[in-house]
XYZ file of C-alpha atoms in Angstrom:
531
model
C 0.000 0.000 0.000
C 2.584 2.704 -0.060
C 2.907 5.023 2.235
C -0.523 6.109 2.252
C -3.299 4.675 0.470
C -4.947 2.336 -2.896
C -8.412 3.446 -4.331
C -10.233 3.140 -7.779
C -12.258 5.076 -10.312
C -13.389 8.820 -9.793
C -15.502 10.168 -6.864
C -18.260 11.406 -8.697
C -19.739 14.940 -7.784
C -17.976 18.308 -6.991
C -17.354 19.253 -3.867
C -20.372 20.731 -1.683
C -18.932 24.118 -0.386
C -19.580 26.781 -2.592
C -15.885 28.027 -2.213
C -14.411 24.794 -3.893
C -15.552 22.936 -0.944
C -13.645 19.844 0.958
C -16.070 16.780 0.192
C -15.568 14.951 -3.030
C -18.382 13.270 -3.523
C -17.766 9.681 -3.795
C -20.364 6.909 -4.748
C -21.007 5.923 -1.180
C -24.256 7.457 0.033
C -23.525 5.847 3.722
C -20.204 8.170 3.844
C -20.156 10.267 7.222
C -20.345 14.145 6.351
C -19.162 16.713 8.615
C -20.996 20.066 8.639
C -18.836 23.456 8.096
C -19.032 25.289 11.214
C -21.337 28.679 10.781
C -20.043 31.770 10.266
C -18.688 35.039 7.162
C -18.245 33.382 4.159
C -14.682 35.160 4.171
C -12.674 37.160 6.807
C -13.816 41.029 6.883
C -11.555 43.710 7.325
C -7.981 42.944 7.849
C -7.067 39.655 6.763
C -5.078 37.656 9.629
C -2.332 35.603 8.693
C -1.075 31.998 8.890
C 2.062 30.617 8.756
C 2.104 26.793 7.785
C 5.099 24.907 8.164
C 5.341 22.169 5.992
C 4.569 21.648 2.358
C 3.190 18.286 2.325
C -0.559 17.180 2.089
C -1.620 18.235 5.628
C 0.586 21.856 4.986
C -0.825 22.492 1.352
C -4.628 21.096 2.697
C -4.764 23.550 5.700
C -2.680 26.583 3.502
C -5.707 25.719 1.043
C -8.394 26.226 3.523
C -7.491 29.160 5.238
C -6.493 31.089 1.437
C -9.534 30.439 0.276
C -11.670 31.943 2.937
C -9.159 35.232 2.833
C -6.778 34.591 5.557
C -2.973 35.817 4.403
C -0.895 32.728 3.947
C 3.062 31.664 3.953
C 3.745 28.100 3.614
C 7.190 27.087 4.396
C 8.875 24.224 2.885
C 12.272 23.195 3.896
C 12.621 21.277 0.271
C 12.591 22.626 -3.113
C 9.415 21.589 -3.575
C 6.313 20.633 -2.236
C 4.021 17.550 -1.613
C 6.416 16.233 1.563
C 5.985 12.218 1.427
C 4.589 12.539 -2.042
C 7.598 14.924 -3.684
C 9.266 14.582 -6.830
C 12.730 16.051 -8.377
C 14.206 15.542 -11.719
C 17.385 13.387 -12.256
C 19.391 12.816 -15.427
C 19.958 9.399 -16.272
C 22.907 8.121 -17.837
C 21.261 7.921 -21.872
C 21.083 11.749 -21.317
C 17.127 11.762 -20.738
C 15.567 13.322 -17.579
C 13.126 11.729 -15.344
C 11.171 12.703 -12.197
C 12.242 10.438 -9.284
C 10.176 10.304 -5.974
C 10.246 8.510 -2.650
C 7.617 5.804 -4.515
C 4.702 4.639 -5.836
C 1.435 6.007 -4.002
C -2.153 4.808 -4.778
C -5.178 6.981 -3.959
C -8.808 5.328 -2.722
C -11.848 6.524 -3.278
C -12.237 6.735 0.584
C -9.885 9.121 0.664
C -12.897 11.610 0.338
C -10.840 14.648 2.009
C -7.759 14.545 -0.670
C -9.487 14.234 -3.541
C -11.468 17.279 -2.605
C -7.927 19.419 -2.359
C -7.095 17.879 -5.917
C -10.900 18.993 -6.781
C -9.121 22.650 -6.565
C -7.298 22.548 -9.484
C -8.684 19.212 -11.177
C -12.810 18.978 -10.797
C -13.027 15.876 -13.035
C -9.759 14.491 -11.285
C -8.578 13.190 -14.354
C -4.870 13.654 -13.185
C -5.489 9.905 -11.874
C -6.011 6.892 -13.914
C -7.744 3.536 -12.223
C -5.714 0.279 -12.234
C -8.030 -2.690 -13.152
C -7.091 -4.811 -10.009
C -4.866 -5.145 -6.740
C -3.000 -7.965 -6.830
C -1.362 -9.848 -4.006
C 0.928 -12.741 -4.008
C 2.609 -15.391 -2.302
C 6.011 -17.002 -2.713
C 4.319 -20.205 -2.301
C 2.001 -19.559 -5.449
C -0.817 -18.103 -3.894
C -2.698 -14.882 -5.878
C -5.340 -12.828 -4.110
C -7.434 -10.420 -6.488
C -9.841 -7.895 -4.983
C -11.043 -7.262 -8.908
C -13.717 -9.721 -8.360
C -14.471 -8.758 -4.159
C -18.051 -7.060 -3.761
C -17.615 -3.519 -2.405
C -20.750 -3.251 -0.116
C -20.550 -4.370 3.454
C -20.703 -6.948 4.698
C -20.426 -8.610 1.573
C -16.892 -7.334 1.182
C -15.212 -8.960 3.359
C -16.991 -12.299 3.168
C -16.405 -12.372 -0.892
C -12.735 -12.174 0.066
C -13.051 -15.189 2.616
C -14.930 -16.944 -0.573
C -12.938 -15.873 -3.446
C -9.427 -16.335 -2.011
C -7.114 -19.049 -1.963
C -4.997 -18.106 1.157
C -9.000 -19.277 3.458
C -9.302 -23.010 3.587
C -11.909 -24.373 5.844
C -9.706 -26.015 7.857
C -7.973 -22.426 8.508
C -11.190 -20.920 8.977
C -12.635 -23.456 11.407
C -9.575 -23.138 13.568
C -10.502 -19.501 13.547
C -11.532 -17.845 17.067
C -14.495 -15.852 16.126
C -14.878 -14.035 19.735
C -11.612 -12.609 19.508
C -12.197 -11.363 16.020
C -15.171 -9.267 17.031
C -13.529 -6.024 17.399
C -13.310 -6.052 13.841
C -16.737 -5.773 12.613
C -17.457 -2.740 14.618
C -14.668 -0.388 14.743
C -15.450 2.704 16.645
C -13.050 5.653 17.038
C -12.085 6.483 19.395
C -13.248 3.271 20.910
C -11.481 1.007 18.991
C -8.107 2.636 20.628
C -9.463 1.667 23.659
C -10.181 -1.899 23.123
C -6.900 -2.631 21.151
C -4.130 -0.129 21.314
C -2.340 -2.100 24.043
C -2.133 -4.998 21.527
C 0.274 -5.568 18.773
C -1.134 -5.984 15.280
C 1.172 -9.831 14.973
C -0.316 -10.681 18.580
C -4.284 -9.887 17.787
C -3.545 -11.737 14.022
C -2.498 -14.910 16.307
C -4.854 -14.366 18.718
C -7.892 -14.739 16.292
C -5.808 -17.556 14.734
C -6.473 -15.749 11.439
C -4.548 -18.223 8.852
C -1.373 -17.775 8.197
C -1.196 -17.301 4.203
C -4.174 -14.749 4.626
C -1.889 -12.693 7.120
C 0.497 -12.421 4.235
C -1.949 -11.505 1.694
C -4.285 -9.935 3.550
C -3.595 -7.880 6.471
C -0.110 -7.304 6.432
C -0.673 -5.106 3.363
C -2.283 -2.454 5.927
C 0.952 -3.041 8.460
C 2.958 -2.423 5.795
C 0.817 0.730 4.518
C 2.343 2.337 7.757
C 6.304 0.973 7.279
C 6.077 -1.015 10.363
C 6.402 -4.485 11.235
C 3.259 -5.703 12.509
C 4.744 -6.746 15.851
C 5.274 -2.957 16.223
C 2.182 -1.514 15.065
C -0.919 -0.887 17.512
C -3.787 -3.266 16.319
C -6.084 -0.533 16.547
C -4.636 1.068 13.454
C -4.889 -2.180 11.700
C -8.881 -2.736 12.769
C -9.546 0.903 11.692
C -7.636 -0.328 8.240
C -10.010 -3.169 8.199
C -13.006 -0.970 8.807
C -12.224 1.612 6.111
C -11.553 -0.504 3.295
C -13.952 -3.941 4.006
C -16.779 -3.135 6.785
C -16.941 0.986 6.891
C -16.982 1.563 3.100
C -18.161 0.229 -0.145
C -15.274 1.850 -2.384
C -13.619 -1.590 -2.089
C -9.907 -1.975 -2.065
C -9.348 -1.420 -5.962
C -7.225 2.181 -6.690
C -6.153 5.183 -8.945
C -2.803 6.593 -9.256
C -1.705 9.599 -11.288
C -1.201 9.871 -15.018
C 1.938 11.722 -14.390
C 5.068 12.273 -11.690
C 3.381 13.830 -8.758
C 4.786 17.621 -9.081
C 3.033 17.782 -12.608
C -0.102 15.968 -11.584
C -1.324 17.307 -8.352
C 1.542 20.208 -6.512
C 2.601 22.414 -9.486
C -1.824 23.063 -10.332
C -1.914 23.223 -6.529
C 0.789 25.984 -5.984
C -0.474 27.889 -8.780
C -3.843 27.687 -7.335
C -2.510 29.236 -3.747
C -0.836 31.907 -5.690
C -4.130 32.947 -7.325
C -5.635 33.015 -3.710
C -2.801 34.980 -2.838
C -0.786 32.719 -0.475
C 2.768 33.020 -0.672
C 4.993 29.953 -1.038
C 8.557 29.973 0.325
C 10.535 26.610 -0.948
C 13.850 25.622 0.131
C 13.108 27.292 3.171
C 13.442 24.966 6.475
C 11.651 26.693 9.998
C 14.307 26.464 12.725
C 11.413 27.507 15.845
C 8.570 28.883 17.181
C 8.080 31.337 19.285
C 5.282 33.023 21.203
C 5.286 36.737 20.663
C 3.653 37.864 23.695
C 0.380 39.179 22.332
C -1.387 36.134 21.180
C 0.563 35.703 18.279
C 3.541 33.168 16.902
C 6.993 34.232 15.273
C 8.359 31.908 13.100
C 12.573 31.665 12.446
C 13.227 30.637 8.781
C 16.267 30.494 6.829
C 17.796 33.095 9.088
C 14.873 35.791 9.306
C 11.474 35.865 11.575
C 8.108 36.920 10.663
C 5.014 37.132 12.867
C 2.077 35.586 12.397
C -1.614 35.254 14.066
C -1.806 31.595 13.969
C 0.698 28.744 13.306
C -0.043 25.383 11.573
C 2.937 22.486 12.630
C 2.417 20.338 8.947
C 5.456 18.459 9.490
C 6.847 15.070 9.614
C 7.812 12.954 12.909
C 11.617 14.227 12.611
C 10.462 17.619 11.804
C 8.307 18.642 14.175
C 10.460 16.925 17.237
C 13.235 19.412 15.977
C 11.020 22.431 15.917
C 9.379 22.174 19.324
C 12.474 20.938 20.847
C 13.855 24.571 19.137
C 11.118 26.141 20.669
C 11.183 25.848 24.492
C 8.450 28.226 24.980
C 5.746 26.563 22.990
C 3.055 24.863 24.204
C 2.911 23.508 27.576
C 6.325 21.431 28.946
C 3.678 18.012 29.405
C 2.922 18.573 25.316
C 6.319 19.536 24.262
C 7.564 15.925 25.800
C 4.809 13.962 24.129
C 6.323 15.505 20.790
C 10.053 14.453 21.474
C 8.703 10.981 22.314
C 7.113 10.605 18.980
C 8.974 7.616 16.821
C 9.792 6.975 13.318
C 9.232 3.614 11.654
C 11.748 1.697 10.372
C 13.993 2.412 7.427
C 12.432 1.544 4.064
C 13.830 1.568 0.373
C 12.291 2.662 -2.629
C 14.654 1.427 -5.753
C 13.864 2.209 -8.982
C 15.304 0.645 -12.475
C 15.208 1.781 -15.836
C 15.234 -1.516 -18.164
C 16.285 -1.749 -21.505
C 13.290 -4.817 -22.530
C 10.330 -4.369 -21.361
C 8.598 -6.822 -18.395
C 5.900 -9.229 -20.140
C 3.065 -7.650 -21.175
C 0.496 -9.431 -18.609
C 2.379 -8.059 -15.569
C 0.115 -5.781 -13.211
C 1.110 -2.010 -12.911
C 1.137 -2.592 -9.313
C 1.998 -6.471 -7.368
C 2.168 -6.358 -3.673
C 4.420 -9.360 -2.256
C 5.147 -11.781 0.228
C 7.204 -14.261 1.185
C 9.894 -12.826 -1.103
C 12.066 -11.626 1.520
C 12.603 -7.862 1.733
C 10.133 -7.023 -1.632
C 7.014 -5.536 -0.496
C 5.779 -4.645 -3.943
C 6.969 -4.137 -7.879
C 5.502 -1.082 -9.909
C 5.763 -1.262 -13.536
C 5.525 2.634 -13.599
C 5.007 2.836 -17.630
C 1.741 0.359 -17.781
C 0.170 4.100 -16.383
C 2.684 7.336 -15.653
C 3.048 9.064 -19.092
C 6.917 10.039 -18.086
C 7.823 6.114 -17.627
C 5.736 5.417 -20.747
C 7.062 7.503 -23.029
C 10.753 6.764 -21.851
C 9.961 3.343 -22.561
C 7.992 3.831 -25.675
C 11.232 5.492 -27.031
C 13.823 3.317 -25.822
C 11.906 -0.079 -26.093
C 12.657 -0.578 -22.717
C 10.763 -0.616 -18.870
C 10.165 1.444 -15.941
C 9.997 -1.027 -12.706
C 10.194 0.395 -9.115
C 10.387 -2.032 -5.754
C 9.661 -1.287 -2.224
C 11.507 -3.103 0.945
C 9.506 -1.522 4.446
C 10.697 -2.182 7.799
C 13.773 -3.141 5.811
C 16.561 -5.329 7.899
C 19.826 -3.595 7.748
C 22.319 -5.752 9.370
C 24.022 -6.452 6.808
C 24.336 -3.073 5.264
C 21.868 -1.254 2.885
C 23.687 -2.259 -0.503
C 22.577 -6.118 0.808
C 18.844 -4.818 0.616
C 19.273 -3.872 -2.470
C 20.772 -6.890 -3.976
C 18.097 -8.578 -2.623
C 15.174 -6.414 -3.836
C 17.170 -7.508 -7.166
C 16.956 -10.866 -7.037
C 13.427 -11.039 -6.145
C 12.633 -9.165 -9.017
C 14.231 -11.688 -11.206
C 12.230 -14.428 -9.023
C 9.168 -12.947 -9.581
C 9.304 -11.572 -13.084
C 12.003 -14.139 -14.456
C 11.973 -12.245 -17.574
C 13.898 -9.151 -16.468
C 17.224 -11.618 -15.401
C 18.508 -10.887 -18.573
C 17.600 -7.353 -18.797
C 20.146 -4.341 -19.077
C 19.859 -1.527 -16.219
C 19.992 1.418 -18.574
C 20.094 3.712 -14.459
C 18.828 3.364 -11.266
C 18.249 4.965 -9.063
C 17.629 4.401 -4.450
C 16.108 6.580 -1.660
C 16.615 5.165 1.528
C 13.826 7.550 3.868
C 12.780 6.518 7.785
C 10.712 9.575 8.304
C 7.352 7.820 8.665
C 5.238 7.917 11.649
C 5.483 4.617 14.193
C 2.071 4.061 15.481
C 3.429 1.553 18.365
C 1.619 -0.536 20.916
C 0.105 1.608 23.533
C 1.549 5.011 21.418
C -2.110 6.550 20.611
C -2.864 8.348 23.705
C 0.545 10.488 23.580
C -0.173 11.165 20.079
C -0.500 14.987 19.281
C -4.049 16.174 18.342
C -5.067 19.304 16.356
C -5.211 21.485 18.646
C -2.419 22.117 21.169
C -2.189 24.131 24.006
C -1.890 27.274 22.173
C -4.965 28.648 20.977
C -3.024 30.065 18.300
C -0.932 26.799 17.284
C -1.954 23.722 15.383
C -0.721 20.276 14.525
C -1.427 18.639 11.372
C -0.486 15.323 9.736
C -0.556 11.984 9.437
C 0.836 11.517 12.615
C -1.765 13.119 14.841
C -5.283 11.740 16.787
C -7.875 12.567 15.491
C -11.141 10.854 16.348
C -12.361 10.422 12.883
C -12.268 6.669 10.435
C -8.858 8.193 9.312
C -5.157 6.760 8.019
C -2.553 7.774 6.057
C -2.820 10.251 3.621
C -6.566 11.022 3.930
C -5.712 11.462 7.742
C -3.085 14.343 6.768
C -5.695 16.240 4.562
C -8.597 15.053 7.254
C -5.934 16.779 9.814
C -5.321 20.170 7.802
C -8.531 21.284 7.237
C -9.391 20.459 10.512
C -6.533 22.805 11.527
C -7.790 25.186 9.305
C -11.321 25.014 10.881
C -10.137 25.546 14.062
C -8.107 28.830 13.021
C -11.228 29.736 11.344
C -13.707 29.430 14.402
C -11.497 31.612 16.038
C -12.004 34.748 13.348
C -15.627 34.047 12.963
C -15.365 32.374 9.608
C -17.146 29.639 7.917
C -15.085 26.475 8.291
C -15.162 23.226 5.425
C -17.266 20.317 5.039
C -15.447 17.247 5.693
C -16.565 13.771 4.537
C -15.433 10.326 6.428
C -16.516 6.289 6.096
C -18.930 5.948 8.782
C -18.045 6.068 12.144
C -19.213 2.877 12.791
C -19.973 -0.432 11.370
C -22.366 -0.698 8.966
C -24.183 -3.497 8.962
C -26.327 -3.465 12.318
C -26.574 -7.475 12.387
C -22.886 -7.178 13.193
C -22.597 -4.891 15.294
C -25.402 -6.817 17.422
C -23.294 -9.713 17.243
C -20.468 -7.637 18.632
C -22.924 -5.917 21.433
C -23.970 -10.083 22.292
C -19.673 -11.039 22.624
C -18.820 -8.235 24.537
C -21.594 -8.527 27.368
């Protein structure tokens, strides 16, 4: 799952607020919508102003909010340019053509209501993505799961997967313990942090005696959506997975991904968009602290000079914003600012990327998720649907393949990781052993969010103890049906709503699976177990 999320066809519908508005109206009619809080369509009289630090989704989400209600804006990005996780830079390769590397392949569902509405901004149709026909998952041991053929509407979901998959045999299913898989069919939040955040997502797997193929091909694709190994991530975060994508929603586990690199597709429209809403957008420019100013307001040190501001939104990663409170000893409250340095970082992962000079056989999916092949999580064939990648290998006869390795062992040094992604290319697509490697090309990043046993309680929310100060991101609590990148646009308009409230200004809709499970025979069975 990438970093942050899978998802097919368009949400249908423009947004519902009037001003380009957050919901993006998918086909779901039992999606959870969140009112925008009363108030002036726009700020009257002089405009206040927001700094946002961080150009990623949550940064460019929240800048987006607050610009287009008429609130002054300066986003600050510490890279040269924006989308954060989801960033892109050009790189010549060695036959003299240029490309647009990333940090890997990212898929965008349909439940991912909240993002697609900021790509609504600049793309109403959202044809900047493209739908791949299926998701794929398979086994060393020969075993291929398909969600092509999976019904989308709950409960029906996940029971078509028990049917239709090879990795449930009945022996695996009657050894099943069906009390202690209850949690699962209705995940509450915050409730279901309650019930399960002291357990490890490996120990609740065992403890239902969930079969051991379907572990592989089934739920560690959400553990792995986060860059953890599962005996590190909370099982909460892996129920709430469960709910979003099987019992909470019926978009189904199928996914778009964009037509082009990321900067062209979705930040270069976006930035030109802020502009037009007057925003300013200062690249290349890292925030060093900040500072309260003694009247209410925040002064923000970047790149060697401070400006004020009325409010302050924190859009940064785990790394980041440790470094910037922990620069900033007069921010917040001392209980808050030690919650923030104890924030973790998952595990190192690798994204490599090789430019082929054959092409892979035609009936390979653009996107394979893996197991059992040692460190490879997943293989991209990036020119079955990015026009760069296709028209490079349109031109040179050639391929575009990219592999993940999460949670990645290091022991025996990083260049060992990526022999190995190697060879389990050539196990699993045999033809490419005899391939050339016209470049390649390896970003090593560990600047994901660890959501670890017992973690979500410490977790930063929204709001902070400064009424003037937000957090946003995909590493914050929020008590919304919300992961990954749909919780770091969930998380900056929410930021943004809050600044809003406090100037009297209309906030955004917001649209979420439901907060609950659907289907009301199983969530009696649930009520019966837990009594």
């Amino acid at each position: 799952m990438s970093g942050g999320g899978h998802g097919r066809g368009r949400a249908g519908g423009a947004g519902a607020d009037g001003g380009g508005g957050a919901v993006a109206g998918g086909r779901d009619r039992h999606s959870r919508v969140l009112p925008a809080r009363p108030g002036r369509a726009r700020v009257d009289g002089p405009a206040p102003h927001a700094g946002i630090v961080g150009g990623g989704i949550a940064g460019l989400a929240a800048a987006t909010a607050l610009a287009e209600r008429g609130v002054g804006v300066t986003l600050y990005e510490r890279d040269y340019g924006l989308g954060g996780r989801l960033a892109g830079w050009p790189v010549e390769l060695a036959d003299g053509s240029v490309a647009t590397m990333s940090r890997g392949f990212h898929a965008f569902f349909r439940q991912y209501y909240n993002l697609r509405g900021l790509l609504r901004r600049t793309d109403p149709g959202l044809h900047s993505l493209t739908p791949l026909p299926d998701y794929p998952l398979r086994h060393s041991r020969g075993m291929l799961d398909s969600f092509a053929r999976v019904p989308r509407t709950p409960p029906l979901s996940a029971l078509g997967f028990v049917a239709l998959s090879p990795s449930f045999g009945w022996r695996g299913l009657l050894r099943m313990d069906p009390g202690a898989a209850l949690p699962l069919l209705d995940v509450r939040v915050p409730g279901i942090y309650e019930r399960l955040d002291g357990v490890s997502a490996a120990d609740f797997l065992a403890r239902i005696r969930f079969p051991e193929a379907a572990q592989h091909l089934a739920f560690e694709v959400f553990s792995r959506s986060f860059f953890a190994d599962p005996r590190e991530l909370s099982a909460a975060e892996l129920a709430l997975m469960f709910h979003i994508y099987f019992l909470g929603s019926s978009e189904g586990l199928l996914f778009d991904v964009p037509r082009e690199p990321f900067p062209q597709a979705l930040w270069e429209p976006l930035a030109e968009y802020l502009h037009r809403h007057g925003a300013t957008i200062r690249t290349a420019t890292p925030v060093e602290s900040v500072e309260p100013a003694g009247d209410g307001r925040l002064r923000v040190t970047a790149a060697g000079s401070t400006a004020t501001h009325d409010a302050v939104v924190l859009a940064l990663d785990t790394a980041g914003l440790r470094q910037v409170v922990g620069a900033s000893p007069a921010l917040g409250t001392a209980q808050w600012r030690g919650r923030v340095a104890a924030l973790r970082t998952a595990p190192p992962f690798l994204v490599s990327r090789f430019w082929l000079d054959r092409p892979v056989a035609a009936d390979r999916p653009g996107f394979l998720g893996t197991s059992g092949y040692g460190d490879l999580d997943n293989i991209s064939v990036l020119d079955r649907w990015e026009g760069e990648a296709h028209r490079w290998a349109l031109r040179t006869g050639g391929s575009v393949v990219e592999l993940h390795a999460y949670a990645a062992r290091t022991e025996f040094g990083r260049a060992a990781v990526r022999d190995r992604l190697l060879e389990q290319l050539h196990r699993v697509y045999p033809e490419t052993r005899g391939a050339g490697v016209v470049d390649e090309r390896h970003e090593w990043r560990d600047d994901c969010p660890l959501f670890p046993v017992g973690g979500h309680e410490a977790r930063p929310t929204v709001r902070t103890p400064d009424p003037a100060l937000m957090v946003a991101g995909d590493l914050v609590r929020t008590n919304l049906p919300v992961a990954l990148m749909e919780r770091a646009a969930t998380s900056g308009f929410l930021a943004a709503n809050a600044l809003l409230a406090r100037w009297g200004v209309r906030g955004h809709p917001l649209r979420t699976v439901p907060a609950r499970g659907r289907s009301a025979l199983l969530r009696a069975l649930v009520g019966l177990g837990t009594r």
